Tab-separated table of C-alpha atoms and ligand atoms in Angstrom:
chain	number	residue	atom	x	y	z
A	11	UNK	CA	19.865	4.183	1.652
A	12	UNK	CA	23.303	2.638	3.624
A	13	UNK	CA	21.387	0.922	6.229
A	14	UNK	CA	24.280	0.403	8.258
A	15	UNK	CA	23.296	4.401	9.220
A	16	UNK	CA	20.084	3.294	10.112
A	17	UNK	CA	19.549	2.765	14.192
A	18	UNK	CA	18.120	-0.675	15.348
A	19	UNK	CA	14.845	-1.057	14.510
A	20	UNK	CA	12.330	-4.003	13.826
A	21	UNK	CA	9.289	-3.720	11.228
A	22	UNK	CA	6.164	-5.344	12.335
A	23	UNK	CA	3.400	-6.420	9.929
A	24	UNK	CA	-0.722	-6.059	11.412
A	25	UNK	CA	-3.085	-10.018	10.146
A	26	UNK	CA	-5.522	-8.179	9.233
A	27	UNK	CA	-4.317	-3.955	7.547
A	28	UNK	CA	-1.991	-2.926	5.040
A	29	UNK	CA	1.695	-2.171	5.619
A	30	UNK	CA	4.016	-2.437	8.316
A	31	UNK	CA	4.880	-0.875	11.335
A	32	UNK	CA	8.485	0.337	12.285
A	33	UNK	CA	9.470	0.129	16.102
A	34	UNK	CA	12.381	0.716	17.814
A	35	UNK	CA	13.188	-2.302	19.380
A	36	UNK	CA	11.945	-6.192	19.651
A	37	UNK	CA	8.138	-6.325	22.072
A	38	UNK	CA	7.080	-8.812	20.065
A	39	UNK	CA	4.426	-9.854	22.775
A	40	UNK	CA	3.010	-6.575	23.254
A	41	UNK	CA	2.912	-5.494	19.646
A	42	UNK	CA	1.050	-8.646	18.912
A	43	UNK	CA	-1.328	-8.220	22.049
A	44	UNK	CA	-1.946	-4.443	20.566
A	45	UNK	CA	-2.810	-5.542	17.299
A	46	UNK	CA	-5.656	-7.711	18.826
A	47	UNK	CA	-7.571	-4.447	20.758
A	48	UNK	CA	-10.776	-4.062	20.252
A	49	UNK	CA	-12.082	-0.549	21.055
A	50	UNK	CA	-14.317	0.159	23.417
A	51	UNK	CA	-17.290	2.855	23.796
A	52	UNK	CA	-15.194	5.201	26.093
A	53	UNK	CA	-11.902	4.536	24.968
A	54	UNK	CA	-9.924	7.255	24.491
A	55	UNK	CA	-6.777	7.393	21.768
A	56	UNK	CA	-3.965	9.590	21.812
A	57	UNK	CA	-2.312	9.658	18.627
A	58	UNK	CA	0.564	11.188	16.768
A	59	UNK	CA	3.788	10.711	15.099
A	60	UNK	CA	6.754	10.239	17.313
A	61	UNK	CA	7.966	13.450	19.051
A	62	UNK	CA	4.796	16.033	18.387
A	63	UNK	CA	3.898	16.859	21.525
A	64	UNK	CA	2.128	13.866	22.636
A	65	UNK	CA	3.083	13.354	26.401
A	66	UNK	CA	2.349	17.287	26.455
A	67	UNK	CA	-1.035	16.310	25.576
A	68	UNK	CA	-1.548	13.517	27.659
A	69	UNK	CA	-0.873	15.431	30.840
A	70	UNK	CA	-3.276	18.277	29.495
A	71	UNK	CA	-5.852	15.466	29.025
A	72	UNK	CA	-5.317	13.886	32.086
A	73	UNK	CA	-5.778	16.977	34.354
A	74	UNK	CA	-8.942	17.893	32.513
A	75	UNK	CA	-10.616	14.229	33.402
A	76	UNK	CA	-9.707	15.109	37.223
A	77	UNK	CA	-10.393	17.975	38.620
A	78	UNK	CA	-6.808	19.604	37.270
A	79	UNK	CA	-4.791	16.945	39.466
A	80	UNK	CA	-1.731	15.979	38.083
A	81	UNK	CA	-0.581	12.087	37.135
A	82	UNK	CA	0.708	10.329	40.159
A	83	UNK	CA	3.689	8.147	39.640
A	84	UNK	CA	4.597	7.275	35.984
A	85	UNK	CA	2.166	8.421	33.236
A	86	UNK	CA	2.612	4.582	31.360
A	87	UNK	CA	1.201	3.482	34.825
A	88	UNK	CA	-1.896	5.232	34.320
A	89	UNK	CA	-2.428	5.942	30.355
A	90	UNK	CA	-0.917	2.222	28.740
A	91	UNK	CA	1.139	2.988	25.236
A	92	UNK	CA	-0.931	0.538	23.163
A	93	UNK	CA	1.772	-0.860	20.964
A	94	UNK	CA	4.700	-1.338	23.914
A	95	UNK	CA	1.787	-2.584	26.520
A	96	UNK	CA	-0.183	-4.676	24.806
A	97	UNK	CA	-4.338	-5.187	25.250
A	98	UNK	CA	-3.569	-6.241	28.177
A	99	UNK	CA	-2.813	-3.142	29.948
A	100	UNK	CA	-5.680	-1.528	28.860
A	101	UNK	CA	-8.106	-4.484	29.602
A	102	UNK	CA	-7.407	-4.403	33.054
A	103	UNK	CA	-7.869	-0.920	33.808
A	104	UNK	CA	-10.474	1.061	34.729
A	105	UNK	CA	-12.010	4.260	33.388
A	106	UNK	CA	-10.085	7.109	34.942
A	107	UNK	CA	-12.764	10.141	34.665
A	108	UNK	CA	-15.036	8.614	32.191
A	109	UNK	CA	-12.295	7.614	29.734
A	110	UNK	CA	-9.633	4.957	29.170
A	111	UNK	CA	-6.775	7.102	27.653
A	112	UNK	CA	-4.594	5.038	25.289
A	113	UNK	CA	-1.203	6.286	23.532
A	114	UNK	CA	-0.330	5.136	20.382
A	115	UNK	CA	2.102	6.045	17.114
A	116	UNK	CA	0.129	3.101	15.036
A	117	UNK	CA	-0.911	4.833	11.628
A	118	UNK	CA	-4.372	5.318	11.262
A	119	UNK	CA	-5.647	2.296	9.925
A	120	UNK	CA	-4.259	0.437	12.780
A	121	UNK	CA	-6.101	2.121	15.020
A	122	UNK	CA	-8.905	0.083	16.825
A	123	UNK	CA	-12.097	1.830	16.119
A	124	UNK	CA	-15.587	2.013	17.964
A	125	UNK	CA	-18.239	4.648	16.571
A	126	UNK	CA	-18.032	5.368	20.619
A	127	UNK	CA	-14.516	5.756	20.985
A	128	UNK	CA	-12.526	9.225	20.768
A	129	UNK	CA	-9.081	10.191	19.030
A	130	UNK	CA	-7.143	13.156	19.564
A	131	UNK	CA	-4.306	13.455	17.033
A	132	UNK	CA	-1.581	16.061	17.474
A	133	UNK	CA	0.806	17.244	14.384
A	134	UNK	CA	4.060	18.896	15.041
A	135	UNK	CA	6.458	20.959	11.718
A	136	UNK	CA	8.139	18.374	10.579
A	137	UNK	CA	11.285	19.746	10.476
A	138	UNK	CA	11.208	20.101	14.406
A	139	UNK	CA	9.762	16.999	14.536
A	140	UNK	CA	12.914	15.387	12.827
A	141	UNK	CA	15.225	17.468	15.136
A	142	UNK	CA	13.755	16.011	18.276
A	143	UNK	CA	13.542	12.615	16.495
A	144	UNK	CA	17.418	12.543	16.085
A	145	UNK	CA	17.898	13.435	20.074
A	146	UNK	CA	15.590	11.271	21.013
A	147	UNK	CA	17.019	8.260	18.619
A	148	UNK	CA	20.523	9.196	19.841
A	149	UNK	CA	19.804	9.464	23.556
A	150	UNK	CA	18.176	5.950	24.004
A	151	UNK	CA	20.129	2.353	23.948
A	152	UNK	CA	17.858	0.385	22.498
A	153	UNK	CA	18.435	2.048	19.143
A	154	UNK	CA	22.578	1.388	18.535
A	155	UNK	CA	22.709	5.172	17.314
A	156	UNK	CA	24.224	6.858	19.624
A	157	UNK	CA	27.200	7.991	17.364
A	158	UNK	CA	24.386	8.686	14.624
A	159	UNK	CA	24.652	11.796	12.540
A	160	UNK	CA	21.938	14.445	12.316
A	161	UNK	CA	22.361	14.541	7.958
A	162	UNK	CA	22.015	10.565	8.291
A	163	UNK	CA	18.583	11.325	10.085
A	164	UNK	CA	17.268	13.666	7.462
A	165	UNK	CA	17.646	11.303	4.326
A	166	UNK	CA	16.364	8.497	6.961
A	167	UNK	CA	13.339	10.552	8.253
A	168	UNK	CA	13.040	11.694	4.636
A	169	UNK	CA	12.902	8.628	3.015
A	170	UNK	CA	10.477	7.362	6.269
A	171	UNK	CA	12.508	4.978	7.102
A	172	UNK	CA	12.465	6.642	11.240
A	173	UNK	CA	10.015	5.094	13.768
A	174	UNK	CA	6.402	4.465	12.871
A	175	UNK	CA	7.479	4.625	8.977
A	176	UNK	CA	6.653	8.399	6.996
A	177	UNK	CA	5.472	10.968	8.743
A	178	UNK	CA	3.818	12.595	5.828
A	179	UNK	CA	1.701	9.789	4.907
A	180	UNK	CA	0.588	9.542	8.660
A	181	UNK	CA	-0.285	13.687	8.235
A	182	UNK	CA	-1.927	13.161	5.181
A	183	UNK	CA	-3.727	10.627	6.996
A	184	UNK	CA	-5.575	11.850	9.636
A	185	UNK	CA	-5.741	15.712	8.229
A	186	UNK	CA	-8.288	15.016	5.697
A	187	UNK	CA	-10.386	13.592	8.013
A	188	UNK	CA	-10.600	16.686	9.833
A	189	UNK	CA	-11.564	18.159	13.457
A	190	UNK	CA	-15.251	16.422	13.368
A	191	UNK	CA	-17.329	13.964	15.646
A	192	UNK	CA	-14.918	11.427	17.322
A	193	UNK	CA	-11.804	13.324	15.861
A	194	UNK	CA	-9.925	16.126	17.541
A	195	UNK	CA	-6.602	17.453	15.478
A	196	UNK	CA	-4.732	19.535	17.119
A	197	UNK	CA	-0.993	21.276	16.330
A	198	UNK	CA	2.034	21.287	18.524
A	199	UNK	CA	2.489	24.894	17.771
A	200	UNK	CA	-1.271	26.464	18.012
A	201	UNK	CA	-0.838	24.770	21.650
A	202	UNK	CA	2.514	26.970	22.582
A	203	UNK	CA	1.015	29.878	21.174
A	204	UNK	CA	-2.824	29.851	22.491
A	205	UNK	CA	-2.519	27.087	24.895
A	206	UNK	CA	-5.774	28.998	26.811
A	207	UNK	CA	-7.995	28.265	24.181
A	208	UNK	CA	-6.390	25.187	22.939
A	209	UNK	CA	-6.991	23.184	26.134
A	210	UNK	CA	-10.371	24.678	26.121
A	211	UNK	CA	-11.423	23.233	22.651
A	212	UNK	CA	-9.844	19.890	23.840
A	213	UNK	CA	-12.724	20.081	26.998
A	214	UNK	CA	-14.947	20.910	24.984
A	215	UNK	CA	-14.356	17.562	22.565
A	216	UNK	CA	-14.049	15.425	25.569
A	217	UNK	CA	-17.495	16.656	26.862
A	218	UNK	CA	-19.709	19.474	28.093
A	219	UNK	CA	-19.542	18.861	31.310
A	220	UNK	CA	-15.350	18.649	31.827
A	221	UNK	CA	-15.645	22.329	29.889
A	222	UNK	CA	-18.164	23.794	32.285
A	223	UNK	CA	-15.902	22.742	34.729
A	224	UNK	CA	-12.570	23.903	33.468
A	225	UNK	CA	-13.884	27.413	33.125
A	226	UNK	CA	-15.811	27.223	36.220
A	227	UNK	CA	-14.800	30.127	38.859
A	228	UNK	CA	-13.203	32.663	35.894
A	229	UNK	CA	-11.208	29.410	34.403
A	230	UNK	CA	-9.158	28.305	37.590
A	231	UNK	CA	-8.798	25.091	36.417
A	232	UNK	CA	-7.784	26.247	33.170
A	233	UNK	CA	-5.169	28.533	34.769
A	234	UNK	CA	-3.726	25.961	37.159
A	235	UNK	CA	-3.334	23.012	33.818
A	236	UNK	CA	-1.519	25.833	31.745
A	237	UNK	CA	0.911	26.570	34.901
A	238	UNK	CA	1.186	22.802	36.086
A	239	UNK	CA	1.937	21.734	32.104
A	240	UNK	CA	4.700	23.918	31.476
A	241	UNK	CA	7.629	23.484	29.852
A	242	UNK	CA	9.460	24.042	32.919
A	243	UNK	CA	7.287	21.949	35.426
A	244	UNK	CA	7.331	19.028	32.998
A	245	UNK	CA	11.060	19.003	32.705
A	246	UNK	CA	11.731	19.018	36.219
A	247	UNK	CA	9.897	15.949	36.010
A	248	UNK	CA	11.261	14.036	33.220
A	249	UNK	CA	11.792	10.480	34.499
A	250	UNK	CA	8.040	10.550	34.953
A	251	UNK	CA	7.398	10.367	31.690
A	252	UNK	CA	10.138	7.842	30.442
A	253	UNK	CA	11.438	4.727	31.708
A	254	UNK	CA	14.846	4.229	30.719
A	255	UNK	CA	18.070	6.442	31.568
A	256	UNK	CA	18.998	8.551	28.413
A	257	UNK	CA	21.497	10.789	28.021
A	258	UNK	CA	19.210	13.775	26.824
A	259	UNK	CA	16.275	15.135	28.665
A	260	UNK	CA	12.841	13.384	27.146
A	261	UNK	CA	11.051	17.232	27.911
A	262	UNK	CA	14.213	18.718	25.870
A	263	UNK	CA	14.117	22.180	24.653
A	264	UNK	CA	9.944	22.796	23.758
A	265	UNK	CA	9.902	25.149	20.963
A	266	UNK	CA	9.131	26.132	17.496
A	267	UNK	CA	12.181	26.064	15.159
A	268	UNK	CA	14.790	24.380	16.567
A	269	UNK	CA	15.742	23.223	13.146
A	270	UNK	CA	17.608	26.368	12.502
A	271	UNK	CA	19.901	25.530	14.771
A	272	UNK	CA	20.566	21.985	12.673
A	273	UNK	CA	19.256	22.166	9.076
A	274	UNK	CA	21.387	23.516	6.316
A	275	UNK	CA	19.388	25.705	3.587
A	276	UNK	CA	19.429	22.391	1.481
A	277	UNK	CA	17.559	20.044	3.616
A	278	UNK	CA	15.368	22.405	4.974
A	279	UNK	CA	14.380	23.015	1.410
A	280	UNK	CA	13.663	19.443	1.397
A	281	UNK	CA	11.972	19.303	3.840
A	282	UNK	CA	9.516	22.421	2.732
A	283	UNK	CA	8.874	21.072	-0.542
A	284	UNK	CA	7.250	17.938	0.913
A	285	UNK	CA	5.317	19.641	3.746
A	286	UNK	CA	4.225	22.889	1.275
A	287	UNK	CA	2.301	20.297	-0.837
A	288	UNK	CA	0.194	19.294	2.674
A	289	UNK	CA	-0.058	22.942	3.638
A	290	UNK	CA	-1.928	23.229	0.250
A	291	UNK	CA	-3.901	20.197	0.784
A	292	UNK	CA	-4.849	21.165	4.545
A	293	UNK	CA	-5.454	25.475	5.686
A	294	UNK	CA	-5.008	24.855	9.100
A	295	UNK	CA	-1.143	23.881	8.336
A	296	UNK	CA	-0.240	27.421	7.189
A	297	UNK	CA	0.688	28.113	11.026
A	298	UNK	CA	3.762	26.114	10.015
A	299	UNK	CA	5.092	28.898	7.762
A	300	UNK	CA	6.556	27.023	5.405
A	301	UNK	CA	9.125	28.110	2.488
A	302	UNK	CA	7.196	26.497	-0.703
A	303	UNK	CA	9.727	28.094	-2.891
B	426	LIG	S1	7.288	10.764	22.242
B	426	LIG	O1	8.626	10.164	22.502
B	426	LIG	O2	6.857	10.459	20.882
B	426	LIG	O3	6.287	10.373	23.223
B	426	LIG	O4	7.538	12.351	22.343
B	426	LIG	P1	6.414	13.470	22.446
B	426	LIG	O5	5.966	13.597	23.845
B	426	LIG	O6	5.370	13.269	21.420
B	426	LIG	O7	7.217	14.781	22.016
B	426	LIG	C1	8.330	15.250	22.742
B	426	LIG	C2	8.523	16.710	22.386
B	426	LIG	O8	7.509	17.486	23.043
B	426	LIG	C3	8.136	18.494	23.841
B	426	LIG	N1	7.346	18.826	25.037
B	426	LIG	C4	6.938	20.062	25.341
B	426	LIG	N2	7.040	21.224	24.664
B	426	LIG	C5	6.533	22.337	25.270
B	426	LIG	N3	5.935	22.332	26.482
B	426	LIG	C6	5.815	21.181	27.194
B	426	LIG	N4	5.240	21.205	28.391
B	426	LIG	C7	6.319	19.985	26.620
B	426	LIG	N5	6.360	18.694	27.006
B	426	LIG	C8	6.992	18.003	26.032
B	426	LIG	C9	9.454	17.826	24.207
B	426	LIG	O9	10.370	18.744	24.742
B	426	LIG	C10	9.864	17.230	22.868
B	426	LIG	O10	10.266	18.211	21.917
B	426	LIG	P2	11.790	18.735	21.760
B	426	LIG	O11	11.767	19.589	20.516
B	426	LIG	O12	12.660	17.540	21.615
B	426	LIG	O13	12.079	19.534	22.971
């Protein structure tokens, strides 16, 4: 591909794993503090591809560990983004209701593991996922894109050449490991459609005790996360959940198939053929509806 279309972006390589790592912009400190982690029992990861829902999920998870209460001040304050942090971060925190909650986009095998650790992974369509890619990519400095083109995203997020490399080998991934011990996968879109249950199940993974509470007193809890984790609550927050001035909202639109509005038949055709053969690979994709014409 012309990779004078391609935004700023530095690739990082791990001493010890396979492949390399694509950020947006130069931390080489941090990223090489993150790649020396080492889990911990208790240590709690929050993982996905760029733009799937993932600071959704964090305040979900965050109001479950206490008591439904809501982040105070900036979420990076309180749950450290391993590879933009560093160890560091995380080292000198403490457990914040029984966990240390982590953030990363590292592909699996970067991932510190400990057999007593937990990781919740969360999916997104990628087609959407793309979509909110390109405003996010466009809408922060640090990336030289701001005159980028939404067709010059597809063939880049295509090819994975976007942040955090191909999306469908990072799927591919962590869906056949499936929903079992330490592992939690969750989709984007099962959470805007059943939220209810969805943040239940997530209790439930995180322990017996935070579930028994959540639905304690016919699911108060429950009902004030769902209402305090809106769309529309989270928005009016948005600088607490990025740093830097942008010129789109970071909680921008928060639905399923905003690629209509972008795509042309063609790419989303390209798009579907790629996805269709995961969705045949992995049941609990069919939610995405995919054309696998
Ligand atoms: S990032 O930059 O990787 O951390 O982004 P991430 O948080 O993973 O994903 C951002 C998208 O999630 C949407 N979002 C929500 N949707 C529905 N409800 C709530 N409460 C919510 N919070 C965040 C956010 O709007 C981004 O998607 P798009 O499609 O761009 O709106």
């Amino acid at each position: 591909m012309d990779t004078s279309v391609l935004p700023t972006y530095v690739d990082v390589s791990h001493p010890n794993r396979q492949g390399s790592f694509r950020m947006p912009v130069d931390s080489d400190d941090n990223i090489t503090s993150a790649m020396k982690y080492v889990a911990n029992a208790g240590d709690l990861f929050i993982c996905s591809y760029p733009k799937c829902g993932c600071t959704w999920l964090q305040s979900m998870i965050w109001r479950i560990l206490h008591d439904g209460e809501g982040i105070k001040g900036h979420i990076r304050d309180h749950i450290p983004f391993l590879e933009f942090d560093g160890s560091e971060s995380i080292m000198k925190m403490q457990p914040n209701g029984g966990y240390k909650v982590i953030k990363t986009h590292f592909p699996y095998d970067w991932i510190p593991k400990h057999p007593c650790a937990k990781y919740v992974f969360i999916a997104r369509e990628p087609k959407d996922v793309c979509v909110s890619l390109y405003y996010h990519v466009k809408g922060f400095e640090g990336y030289n894109w701001s005159a980028g083109r939404f067709d010059d995203m597809v063939d880049i997020f295509l090819n994975g050449e976007a942040d955090c490399g191909d999306y469908f080998k990072m799927l591919d991934e962590w869906l056949r490991l499936e929903s079992t011990g330490s592992i939690h996968i969750m989709l984007y879109e099962e959470v805007i459609l059943n939220q209810r249950e969805e943040i239940r199940k997530l209790a439930k993974f995180l322990g017996a005790e935070l579930e028994a509470k959540l639905m304690a007193e016919n699911g108060s809890m429950l009902e004030s996360i769902i209402e305090n984790t809106s769309f529309m609550k989270m928005q009016k927050q948005d600088k607490k959940w990025y740093h830097t001035d942008r010129s789109t909202p970071f909680i921008r639109k928060g639905i399923i198939g905003d690629w209509k509005n972008h795509m042309t038949a063609d790419q989303a055709a390209r798009f579907d053929r790629k996805t269709a053969e995961l969705v045949g690979k992995y049941p609990m994709l069919k939610l995405w509806n995919v054309n696998s014409a």
